[in-house]
Short mmCIF file of C-alpha atoms in Angstrom, two decimals:
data_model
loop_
_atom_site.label_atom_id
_atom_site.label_comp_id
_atom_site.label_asym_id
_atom_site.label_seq_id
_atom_site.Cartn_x
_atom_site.Cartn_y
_atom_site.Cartn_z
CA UNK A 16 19.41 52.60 -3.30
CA UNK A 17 20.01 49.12 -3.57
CA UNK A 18 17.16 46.23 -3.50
CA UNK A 19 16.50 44.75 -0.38
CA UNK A 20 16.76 41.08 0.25
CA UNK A 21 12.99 39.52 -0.27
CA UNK A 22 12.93 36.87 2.55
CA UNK A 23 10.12 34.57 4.00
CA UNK A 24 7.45 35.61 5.72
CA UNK A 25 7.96 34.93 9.78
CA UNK A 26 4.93 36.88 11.63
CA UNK A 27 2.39 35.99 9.50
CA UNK A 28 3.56 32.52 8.72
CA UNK A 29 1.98 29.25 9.55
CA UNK A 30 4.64 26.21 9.70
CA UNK A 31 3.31 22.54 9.13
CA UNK A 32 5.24 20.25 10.39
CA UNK A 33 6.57 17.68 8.37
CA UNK A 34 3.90 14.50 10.93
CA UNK A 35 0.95 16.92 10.12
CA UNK A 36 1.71 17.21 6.72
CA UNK A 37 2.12 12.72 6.28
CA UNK A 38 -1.38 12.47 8.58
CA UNK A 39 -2.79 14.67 6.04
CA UNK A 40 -0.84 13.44 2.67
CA UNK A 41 -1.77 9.43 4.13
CA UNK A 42 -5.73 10.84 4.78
CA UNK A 43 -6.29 12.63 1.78
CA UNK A 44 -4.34 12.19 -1.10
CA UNK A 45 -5.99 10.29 -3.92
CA UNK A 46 -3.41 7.50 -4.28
CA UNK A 47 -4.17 6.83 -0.54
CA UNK A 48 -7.68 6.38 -0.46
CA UNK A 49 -7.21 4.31 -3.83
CA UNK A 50 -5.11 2.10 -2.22
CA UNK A 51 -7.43 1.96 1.22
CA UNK A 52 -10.01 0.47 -1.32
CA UNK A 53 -8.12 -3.25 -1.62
CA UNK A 54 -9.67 -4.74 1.66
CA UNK A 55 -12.33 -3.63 0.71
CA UNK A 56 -12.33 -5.37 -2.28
CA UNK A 57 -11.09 -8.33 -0.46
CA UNK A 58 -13.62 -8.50 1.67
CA UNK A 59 -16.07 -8.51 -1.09
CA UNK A 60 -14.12 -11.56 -2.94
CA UNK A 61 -14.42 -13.07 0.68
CA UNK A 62 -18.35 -12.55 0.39
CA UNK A 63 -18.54 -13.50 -3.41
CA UNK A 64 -16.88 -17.14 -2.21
CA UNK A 65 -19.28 -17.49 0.28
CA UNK A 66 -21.84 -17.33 -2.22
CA UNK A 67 -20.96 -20.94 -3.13
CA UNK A 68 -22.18 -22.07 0.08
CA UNK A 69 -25.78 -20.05 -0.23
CA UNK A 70 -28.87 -22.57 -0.50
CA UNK A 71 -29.90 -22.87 -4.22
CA UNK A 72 -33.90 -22.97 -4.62
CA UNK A 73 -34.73 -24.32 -8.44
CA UNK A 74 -38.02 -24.67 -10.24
CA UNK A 75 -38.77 -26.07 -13.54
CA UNK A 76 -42.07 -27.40 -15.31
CA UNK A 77 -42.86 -28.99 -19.02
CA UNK A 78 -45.97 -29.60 -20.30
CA UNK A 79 -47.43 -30.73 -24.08
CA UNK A 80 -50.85 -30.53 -25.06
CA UNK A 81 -51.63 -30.68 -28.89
CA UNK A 82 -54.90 -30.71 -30.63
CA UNK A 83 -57.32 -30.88 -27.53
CA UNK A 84 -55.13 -33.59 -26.11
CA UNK A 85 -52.70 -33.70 -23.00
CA UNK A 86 -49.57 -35.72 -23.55
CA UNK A 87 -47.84 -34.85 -20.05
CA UNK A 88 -47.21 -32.30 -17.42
CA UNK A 89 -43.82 -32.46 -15.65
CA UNK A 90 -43.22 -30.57 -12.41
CA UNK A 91 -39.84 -30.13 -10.40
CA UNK A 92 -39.03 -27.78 -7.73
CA UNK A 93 -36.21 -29.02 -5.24
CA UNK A 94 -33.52 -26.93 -3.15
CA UNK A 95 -30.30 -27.70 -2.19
CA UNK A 96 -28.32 -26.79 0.74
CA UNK A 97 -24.15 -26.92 0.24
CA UNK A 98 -22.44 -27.34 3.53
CA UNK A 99 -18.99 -26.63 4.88
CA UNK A 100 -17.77 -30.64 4.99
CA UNK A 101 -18.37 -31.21 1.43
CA UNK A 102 -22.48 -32.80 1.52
CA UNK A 103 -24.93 -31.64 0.18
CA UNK A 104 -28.53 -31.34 1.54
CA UNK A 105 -31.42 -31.83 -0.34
CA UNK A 106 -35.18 -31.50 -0.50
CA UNK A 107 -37.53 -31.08 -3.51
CA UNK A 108 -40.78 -32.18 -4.70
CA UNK A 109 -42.08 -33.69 -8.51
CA UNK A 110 -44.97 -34.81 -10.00
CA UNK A 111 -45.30 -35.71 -13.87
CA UNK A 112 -48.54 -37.12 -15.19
CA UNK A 113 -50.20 -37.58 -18.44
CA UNK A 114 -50.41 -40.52 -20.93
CA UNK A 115 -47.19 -39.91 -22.46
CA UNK A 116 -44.82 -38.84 -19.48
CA UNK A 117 -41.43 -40.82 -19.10
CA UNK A 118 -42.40 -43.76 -16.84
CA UNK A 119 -39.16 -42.84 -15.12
CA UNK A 120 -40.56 -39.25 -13.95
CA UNK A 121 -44.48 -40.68 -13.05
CA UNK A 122 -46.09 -40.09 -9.92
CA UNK A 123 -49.24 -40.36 -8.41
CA UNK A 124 -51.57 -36.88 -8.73
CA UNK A 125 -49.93 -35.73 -5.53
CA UNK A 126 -46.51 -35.92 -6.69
CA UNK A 127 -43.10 -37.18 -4.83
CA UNK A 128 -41.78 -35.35 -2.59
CA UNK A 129 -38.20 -35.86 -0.89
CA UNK A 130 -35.54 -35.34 1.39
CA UNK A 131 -31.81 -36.38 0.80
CA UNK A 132 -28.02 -36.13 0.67
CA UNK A 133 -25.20 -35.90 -1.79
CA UNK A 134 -22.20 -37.22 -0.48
CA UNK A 135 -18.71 -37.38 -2.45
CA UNK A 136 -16.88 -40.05 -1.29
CA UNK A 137 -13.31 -39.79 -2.44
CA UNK A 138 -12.22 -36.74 -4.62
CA UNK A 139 -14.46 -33.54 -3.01
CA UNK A 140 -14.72 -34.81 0.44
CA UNK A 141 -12.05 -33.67 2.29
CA UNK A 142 -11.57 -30.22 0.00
CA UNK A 143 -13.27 -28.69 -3.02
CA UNK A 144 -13.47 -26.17 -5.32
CA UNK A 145 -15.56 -24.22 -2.87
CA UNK A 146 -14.14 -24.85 0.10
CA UNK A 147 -10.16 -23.58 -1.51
CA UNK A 148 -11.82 -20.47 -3.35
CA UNK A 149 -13.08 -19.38 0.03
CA UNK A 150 -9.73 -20.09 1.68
CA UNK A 151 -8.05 -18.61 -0.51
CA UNK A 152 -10.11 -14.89 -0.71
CA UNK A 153 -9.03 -14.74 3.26
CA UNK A 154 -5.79 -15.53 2.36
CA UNK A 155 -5.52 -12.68 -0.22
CA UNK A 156 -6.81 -10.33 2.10
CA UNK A 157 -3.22 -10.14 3.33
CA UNK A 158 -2.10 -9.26 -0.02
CA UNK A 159 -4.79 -6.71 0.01
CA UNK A 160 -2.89 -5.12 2.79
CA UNK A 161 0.44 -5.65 1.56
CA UNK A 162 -0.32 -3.82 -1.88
CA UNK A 163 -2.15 -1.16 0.47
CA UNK A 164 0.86 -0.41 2.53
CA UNK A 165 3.07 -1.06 -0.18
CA UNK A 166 1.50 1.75 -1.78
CA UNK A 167 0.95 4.31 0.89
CA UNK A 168 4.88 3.63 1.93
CA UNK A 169 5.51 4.71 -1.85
CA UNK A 170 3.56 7.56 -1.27
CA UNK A 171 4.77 8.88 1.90
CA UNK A 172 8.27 8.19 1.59
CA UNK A 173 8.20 10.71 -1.92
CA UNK A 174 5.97 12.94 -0.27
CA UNK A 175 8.33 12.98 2.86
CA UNK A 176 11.43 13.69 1.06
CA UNK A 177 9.50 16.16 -0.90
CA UNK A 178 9.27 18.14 1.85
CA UNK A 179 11.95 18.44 3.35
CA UNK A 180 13.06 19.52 -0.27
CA UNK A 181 11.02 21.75 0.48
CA UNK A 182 12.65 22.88 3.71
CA UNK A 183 16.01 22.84 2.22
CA UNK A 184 15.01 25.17 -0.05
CA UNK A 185 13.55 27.63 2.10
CA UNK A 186 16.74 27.56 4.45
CA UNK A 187 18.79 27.89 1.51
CA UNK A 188 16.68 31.00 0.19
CA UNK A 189 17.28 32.18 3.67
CA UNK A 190 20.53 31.52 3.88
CA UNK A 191 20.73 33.58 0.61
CA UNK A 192 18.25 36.83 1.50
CA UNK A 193 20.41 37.31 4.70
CA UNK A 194 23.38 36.83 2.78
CA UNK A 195 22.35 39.72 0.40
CA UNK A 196 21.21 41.99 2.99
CA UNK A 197 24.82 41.55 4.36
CA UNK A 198 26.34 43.18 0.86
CA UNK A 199 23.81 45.77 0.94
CA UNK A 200 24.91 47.24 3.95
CA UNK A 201 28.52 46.96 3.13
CA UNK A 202 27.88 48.54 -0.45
CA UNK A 203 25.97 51.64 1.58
CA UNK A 204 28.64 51.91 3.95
CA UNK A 205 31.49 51.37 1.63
CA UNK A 206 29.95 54.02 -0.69
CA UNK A 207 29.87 56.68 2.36
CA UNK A 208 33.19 55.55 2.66
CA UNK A 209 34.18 56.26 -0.73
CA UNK A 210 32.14 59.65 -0.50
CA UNK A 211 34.31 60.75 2.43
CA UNK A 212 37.47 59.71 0.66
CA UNK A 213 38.50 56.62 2.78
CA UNK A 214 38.31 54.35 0.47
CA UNK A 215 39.21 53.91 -2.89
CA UNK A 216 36.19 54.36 -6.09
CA UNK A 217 37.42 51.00 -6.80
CA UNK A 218 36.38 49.44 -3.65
CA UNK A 219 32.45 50.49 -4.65
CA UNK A 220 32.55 48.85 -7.27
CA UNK A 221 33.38 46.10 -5.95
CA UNK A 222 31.09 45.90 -3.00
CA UNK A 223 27.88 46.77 -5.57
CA UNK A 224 29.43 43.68 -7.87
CA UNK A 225 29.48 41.07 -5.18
CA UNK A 226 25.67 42.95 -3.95
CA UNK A 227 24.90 42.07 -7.60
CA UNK A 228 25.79 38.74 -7.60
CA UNK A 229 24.14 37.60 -4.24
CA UNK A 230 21.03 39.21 -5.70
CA UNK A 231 21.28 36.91 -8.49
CA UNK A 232 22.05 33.85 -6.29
CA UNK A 233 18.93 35.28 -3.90
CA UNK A 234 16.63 35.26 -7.37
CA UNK A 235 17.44 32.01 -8.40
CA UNK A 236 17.34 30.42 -4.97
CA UNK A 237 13.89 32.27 -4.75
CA UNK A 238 12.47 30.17 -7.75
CA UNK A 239 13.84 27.24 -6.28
CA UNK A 240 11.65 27.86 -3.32
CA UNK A 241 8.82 28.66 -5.12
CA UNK A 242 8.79 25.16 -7.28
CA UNK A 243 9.65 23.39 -4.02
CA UNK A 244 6.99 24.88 -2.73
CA UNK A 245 4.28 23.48 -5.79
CA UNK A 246 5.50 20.29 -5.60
CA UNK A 247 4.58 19.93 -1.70
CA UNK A 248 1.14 21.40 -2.47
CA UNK A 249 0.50 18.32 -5.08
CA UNK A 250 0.59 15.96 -1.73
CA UNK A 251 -1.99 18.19 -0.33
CA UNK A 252 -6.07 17.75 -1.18
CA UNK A 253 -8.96 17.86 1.15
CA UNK A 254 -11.76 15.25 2.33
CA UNK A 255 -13.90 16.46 -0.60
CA UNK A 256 -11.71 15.36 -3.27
CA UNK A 257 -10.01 18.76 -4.06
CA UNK A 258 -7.07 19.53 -4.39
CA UNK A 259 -5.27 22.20 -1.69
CA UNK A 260 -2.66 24.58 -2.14
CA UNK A 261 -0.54 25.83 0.64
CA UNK A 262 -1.19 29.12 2.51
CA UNK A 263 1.23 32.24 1.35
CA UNK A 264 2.80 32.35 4.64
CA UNK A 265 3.38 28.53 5.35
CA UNK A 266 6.70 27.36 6.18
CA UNK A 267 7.96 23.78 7.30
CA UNK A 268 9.50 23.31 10.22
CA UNK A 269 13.25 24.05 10.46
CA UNK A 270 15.69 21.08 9.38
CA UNK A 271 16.81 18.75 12.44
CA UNK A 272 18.89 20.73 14.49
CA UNK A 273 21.70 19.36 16.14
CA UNK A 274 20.21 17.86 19.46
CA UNK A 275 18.21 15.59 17.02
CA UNK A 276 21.37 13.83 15.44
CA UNK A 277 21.40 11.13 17.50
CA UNK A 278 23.02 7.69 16.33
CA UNK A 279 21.28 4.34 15.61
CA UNK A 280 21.30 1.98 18.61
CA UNK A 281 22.18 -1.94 17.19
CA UNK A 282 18.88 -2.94 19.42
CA UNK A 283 16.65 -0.27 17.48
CA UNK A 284 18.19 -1.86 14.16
CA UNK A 285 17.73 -5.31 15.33
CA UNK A 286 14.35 -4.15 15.84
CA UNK A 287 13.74 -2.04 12.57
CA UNK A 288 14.85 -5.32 10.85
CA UNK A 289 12.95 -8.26 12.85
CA UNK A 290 10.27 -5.64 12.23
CA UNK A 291 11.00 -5.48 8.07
CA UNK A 292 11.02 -9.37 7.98
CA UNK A 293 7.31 -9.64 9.28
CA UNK A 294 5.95 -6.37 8.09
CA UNK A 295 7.40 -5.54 4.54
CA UNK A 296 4.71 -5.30 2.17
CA UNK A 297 7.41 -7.19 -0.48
CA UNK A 298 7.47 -10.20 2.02
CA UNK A 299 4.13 -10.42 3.00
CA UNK A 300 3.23 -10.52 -0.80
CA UNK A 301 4.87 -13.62 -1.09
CA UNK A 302 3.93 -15.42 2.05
CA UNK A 303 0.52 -14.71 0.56
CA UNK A 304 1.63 -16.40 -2.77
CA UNK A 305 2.58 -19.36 -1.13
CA UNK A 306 -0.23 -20.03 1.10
CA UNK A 307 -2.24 -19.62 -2.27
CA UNK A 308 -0.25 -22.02 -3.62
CA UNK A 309 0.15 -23.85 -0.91
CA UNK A 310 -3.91 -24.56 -0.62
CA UNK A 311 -4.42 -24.75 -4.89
CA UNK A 312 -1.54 -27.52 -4.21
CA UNK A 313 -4.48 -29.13 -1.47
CA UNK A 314 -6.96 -29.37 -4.21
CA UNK A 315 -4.74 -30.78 -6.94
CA UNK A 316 -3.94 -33.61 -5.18
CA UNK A 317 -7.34 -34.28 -3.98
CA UNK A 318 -8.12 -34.07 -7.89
CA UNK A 319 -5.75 -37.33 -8.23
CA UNK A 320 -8.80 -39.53 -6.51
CA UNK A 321 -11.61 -40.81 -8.05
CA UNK A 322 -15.34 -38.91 -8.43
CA UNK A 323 -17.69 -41.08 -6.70
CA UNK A 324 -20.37 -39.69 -5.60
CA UNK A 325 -23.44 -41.17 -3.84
CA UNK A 326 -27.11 -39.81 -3.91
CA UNK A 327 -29.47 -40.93 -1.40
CA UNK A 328 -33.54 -40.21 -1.17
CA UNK A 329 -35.86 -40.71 0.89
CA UNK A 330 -39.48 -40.53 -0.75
CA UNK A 331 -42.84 -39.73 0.04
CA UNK A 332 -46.16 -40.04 -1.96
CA UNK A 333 -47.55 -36.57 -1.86
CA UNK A 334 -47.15 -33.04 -2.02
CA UNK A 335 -44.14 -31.77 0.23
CA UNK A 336 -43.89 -32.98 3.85
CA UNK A 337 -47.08 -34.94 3.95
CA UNK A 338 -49.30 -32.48 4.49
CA UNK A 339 -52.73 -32.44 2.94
CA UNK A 340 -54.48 -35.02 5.04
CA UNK A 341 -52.15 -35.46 7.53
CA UNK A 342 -52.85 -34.16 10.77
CA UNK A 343 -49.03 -34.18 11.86
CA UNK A 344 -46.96 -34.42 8.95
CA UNK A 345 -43.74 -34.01 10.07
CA UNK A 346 -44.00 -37.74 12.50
CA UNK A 347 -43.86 -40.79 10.30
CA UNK A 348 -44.21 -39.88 7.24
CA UNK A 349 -40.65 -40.95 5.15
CA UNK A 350 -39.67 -44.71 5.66
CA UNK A 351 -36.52 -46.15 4.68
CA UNK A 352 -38.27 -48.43 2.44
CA UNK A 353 -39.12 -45.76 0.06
CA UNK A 354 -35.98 -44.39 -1.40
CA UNK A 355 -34.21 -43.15 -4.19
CA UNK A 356 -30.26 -44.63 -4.62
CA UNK A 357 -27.75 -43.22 -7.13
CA UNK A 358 -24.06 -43.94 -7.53
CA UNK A 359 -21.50 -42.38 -9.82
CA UNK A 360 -17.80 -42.90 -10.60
CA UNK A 361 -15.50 -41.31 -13.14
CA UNK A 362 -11.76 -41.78 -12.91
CA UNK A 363 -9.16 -40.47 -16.11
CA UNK A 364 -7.14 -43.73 -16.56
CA UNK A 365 -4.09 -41.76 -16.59
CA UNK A 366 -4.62 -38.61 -14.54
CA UNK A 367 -1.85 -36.74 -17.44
CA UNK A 368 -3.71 -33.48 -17.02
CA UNK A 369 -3.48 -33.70 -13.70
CA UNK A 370 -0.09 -34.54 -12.54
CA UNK A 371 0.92 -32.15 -14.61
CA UNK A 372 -1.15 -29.47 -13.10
CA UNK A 373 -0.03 -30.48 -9.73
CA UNK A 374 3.73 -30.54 -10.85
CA UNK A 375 3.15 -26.88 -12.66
CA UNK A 376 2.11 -25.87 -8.68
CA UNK A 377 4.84 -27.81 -6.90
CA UNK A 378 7.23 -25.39 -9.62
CA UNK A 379 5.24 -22.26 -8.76
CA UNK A 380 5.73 -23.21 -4.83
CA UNK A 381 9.83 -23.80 -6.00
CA UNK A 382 9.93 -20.45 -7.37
CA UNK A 383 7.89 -18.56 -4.66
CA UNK A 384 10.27 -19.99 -2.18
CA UNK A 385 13.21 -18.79 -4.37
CA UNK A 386 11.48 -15.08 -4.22
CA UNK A 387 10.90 -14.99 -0.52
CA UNK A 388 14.96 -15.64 0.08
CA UNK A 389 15.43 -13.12 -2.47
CA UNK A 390 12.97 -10.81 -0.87
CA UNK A 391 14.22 -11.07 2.26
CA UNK A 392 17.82 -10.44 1.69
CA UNK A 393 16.81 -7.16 -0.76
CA UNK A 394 14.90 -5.83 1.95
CA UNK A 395 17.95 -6.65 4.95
CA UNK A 396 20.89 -5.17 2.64
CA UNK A 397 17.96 -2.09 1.87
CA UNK A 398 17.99 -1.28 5.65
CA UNK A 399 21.45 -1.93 6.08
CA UNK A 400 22.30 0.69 3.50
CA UNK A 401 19.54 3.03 5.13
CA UNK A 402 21.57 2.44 8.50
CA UNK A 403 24.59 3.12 7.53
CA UNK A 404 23.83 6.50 5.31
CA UNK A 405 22.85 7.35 8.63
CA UNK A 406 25.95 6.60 10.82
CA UNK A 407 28.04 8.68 7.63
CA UNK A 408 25.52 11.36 7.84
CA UNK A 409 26.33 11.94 11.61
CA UNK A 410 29.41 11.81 11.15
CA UNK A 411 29.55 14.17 8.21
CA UNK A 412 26.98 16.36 9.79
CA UNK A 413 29.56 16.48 12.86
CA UNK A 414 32.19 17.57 10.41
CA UNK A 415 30.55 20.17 8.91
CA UNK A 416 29.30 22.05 11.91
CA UNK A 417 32.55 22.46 13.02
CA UNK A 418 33.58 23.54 9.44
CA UNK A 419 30.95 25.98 9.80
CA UNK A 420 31.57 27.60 13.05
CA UNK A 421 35.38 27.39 11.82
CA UNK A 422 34.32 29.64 8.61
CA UNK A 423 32.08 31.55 10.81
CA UNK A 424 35.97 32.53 13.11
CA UNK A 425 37.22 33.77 9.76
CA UNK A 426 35.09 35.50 8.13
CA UNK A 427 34.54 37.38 11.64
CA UNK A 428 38.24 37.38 12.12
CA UNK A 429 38.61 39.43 8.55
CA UNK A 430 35.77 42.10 9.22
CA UNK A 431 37.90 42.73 12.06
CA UNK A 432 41.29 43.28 10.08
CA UNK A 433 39.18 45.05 7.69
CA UNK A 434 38.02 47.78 10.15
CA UNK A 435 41.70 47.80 11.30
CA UNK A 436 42.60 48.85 7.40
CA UNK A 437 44.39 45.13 7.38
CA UNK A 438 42.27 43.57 4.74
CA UNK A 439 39.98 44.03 1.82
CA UNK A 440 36.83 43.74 0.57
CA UNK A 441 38.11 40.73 -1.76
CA UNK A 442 39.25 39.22 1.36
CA UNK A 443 36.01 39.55 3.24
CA UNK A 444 33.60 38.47 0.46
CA UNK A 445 35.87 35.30 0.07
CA UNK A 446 35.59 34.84 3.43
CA UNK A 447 31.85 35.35 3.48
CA UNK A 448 31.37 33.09 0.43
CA UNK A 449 33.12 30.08 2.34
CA UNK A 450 31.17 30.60 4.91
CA UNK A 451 27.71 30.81 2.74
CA UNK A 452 28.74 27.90 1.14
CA UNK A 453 29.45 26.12 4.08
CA UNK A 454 25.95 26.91 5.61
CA UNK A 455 24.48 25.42 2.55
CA UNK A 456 26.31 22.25 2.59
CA UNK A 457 25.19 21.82 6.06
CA UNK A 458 21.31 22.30 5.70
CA UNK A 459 21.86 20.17 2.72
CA UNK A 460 23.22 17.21 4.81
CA UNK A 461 20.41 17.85 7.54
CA UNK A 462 17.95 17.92 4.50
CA UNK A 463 19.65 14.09 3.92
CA UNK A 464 19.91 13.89 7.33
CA UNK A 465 15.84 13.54 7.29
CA UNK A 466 15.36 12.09 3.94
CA UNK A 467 17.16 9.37 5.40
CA UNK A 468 14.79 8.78 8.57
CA UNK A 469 12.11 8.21 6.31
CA UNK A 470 14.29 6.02 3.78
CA UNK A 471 15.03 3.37 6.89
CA UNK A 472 11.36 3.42 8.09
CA UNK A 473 10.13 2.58 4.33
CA UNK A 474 13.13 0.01 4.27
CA UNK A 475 11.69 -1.35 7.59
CA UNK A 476 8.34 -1.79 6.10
CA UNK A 477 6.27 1.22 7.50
CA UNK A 478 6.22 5.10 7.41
#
């Protein structure tokens, strides 16, 4: 007796379909929770920038004593409070004493205590280095996101074409196991036919060589199906980390049948690509770059003006705030007669190092600019081509179903003749291998068909 055909599971199957299998791929998969982990991180170099604006509490003390004899004791504790607009808030208390302490740091036994500002009057007023890193980490939390979609998009898109590899292949190995079980019942009836002297030995022969063959075509399309099948399960892993494997019986769901062929509107593409110009990760990259640029260009000009920087003090004999003696310390006590005044300037004569940084970042700004048009014409003629693959895949898809059903005519048309004595086997496995091949050409194309869908919704900047 000759093998049967070894075809799919359909009882006991389970099909995922090809959304379920991208919600779990983008959920799961370790390249996907990787790249969820950039905002993350941007949010954290969002938090670190802040840090230059925390209130910074210091402390210091030195002291000398040598051979039963105090020289001095110096004391400083002060904190100091950035703010947004550049000034900085101040408030601190000293005391040095001894016989040999600067004059410049002597106080009375209660020490000095203060309250003051730092102001920067030209180059640090209107923007700092502060002020543009924090700027700048909220800006790159775009590019977080880009790199994060760009990323999953990669991801999907291979694991989307992957499976309907995958589906391809099972329809094909299908395709194939029906096929087969086709020449095994024409090799047992032609033998009975040969047995009861209808037919020719000859004619056996044949029918148990083309039975052969298809089994041949059935094994390799088998391990085919089987690969396919691995390379789908790599997209799969579970929320604890590990990977997954597909059940025995799963199946994906069929490839788009011909009610789904449906052509691209010009308003959907005008959509698709108004959507790629604002959503592709590519684009959004480089927006990013410039407005990095854009705000390092901010601070490089304000580098051009001169430091000068003014410190202002206002003092008070006595520990912090007044308070030991004072019934209400906090009415009264600082004067503007007691006061501490500094004033600094420092200005490079001929500000080479940086013009020439600011020129470097008017290039950079050039060259980003340069990208973006490049960009955004690579990702327009990407959908384009994605569109119109799918206009010629109608089309051909069109053709080939009625090539099929055409094939189909014959090859019914010939087992007719053949049961009239008109024809021969020869005739009829041509028939039926024109037909076979014509199946397969036409799952491949719906195969493309989908491959495709997901090709112009990476183009468009999403999956």
């Amino acid at each position: 007796m000759p093998a049967r055909a070894q075809t799919i599971p359909a009882t006991d199957s389970v099909a995922l379909r090809h959304n379920e299998f991208l919600a779990l791929v983008g959920e799961f998969h370790p390249v996907a929770r990787q790249a969820a982990l950039n905002p993350e991180r941007a949010q954290q170099d969002i938090r670190q920038a802040r840090g230059a604006f925390d209130p910074n509490l210091n402390g210091k003390y030195s002291g000398k004593q040598l051979k039963g004899s105090e020289y001095y004791h110096d004391w400083e504790t002060y904190l100091r409070v950035p703010t947004w607009f550049g000034v900085d808030v101040k408030a601190g208390w000293d005391r040095g004493t001894g016989p040999y302490i600067n004059p410049q740091e002597f106080t009375a036994t209660g020490g000095l205590s203060y309250v003051g500002l730092s102001v920067p009057l030209a180059q640090g007023l209107l923007i700092d280095e502060r002020r543009i890193a924090l700027r700048v980490a909220q800006a790159l939390t775009g590019l977080a996101e880009a790199e994060r979609r760009a990323v999953r998009n990669k991801l999907l898109l291979s694991a989307s074409k992957d499976y309907w590899a995958w589906a391809l292949a099972t329809e094909r190995l299908r395709l194939l196991a029906t096929n087969e079980e086709v020449a095994a019942v024409r090799f047992a009836a032609t033998r009975q036919r040969v047995l009861a002297g209808d037919l020719a030995a000859i004619d056996s022969v044949e029918a148990q060589a083309e039975l052969q063959n298809r089994q041949s075509q059935r094994v390799a399309a088998r391990v085919e199906w089987q690969n396919a099948t691995l390379v789908t399960s790599s997209y799969l892993w579970g929320a604890d980390g590990r990977p997954r494997e597909l059940p025995p019986g799963a199946r994906p769901q069929p490839l788009p049948p011909a009610l789904a062929w449906r052509p691209l509107r010009p308003d959907s593409l005008a959509a698709l690509a108004a959507q790629a110009q604002q959503q592709h990760p590519d684009l959004l990259k480089t927006r990013v770059k410039q407005v990095q640029l854009g705000l390092e260009n901010r601070l490089l000009l304000n580098k051009l003006l001169p430091k000068l920087n003014v410190d202002y003090n206002l003092l008070l004999p006595g520990q912090p705030f007044a308070i030991e003696g004072n019934p209400r310390p906090f009415q009264g006590g600082y004067s503007a007669n007691n006061y501490k005044l500094g004033l600094s300037l420092a200005y490079p004569v001929l500000l080479r190092a940086e013009r020439a940084k600011r020129q470097l970042n008017q290039i950079k700004l050039r060259d980003a600019g340069f990208q973006l048009d490049n960009d955004q014409r690579q990702v327009n003629n990407a959908l384009l081509t994605a569109a119109n693959d799918w206009q010629a895949l109608l089309e051909q898809l069109r053709l080939q179903q009625r090539a099929t059903e055409n094939y189909q005519r014959l090859r019914e048309g010939e087992v007719i003749r053949f049961d009239n004595g008109e024809s021969t086997l020869f005739l009829i496995n041509s028939r039926e291998a024109s037909l076979l091949s014509a199946r397969q050409k036409l799952a491949e194309l719906q195969a493309k068909y989908a491959q495709n869908q997901a090709q112009l919704r990476y183009a468009a900047g999403g999956i």
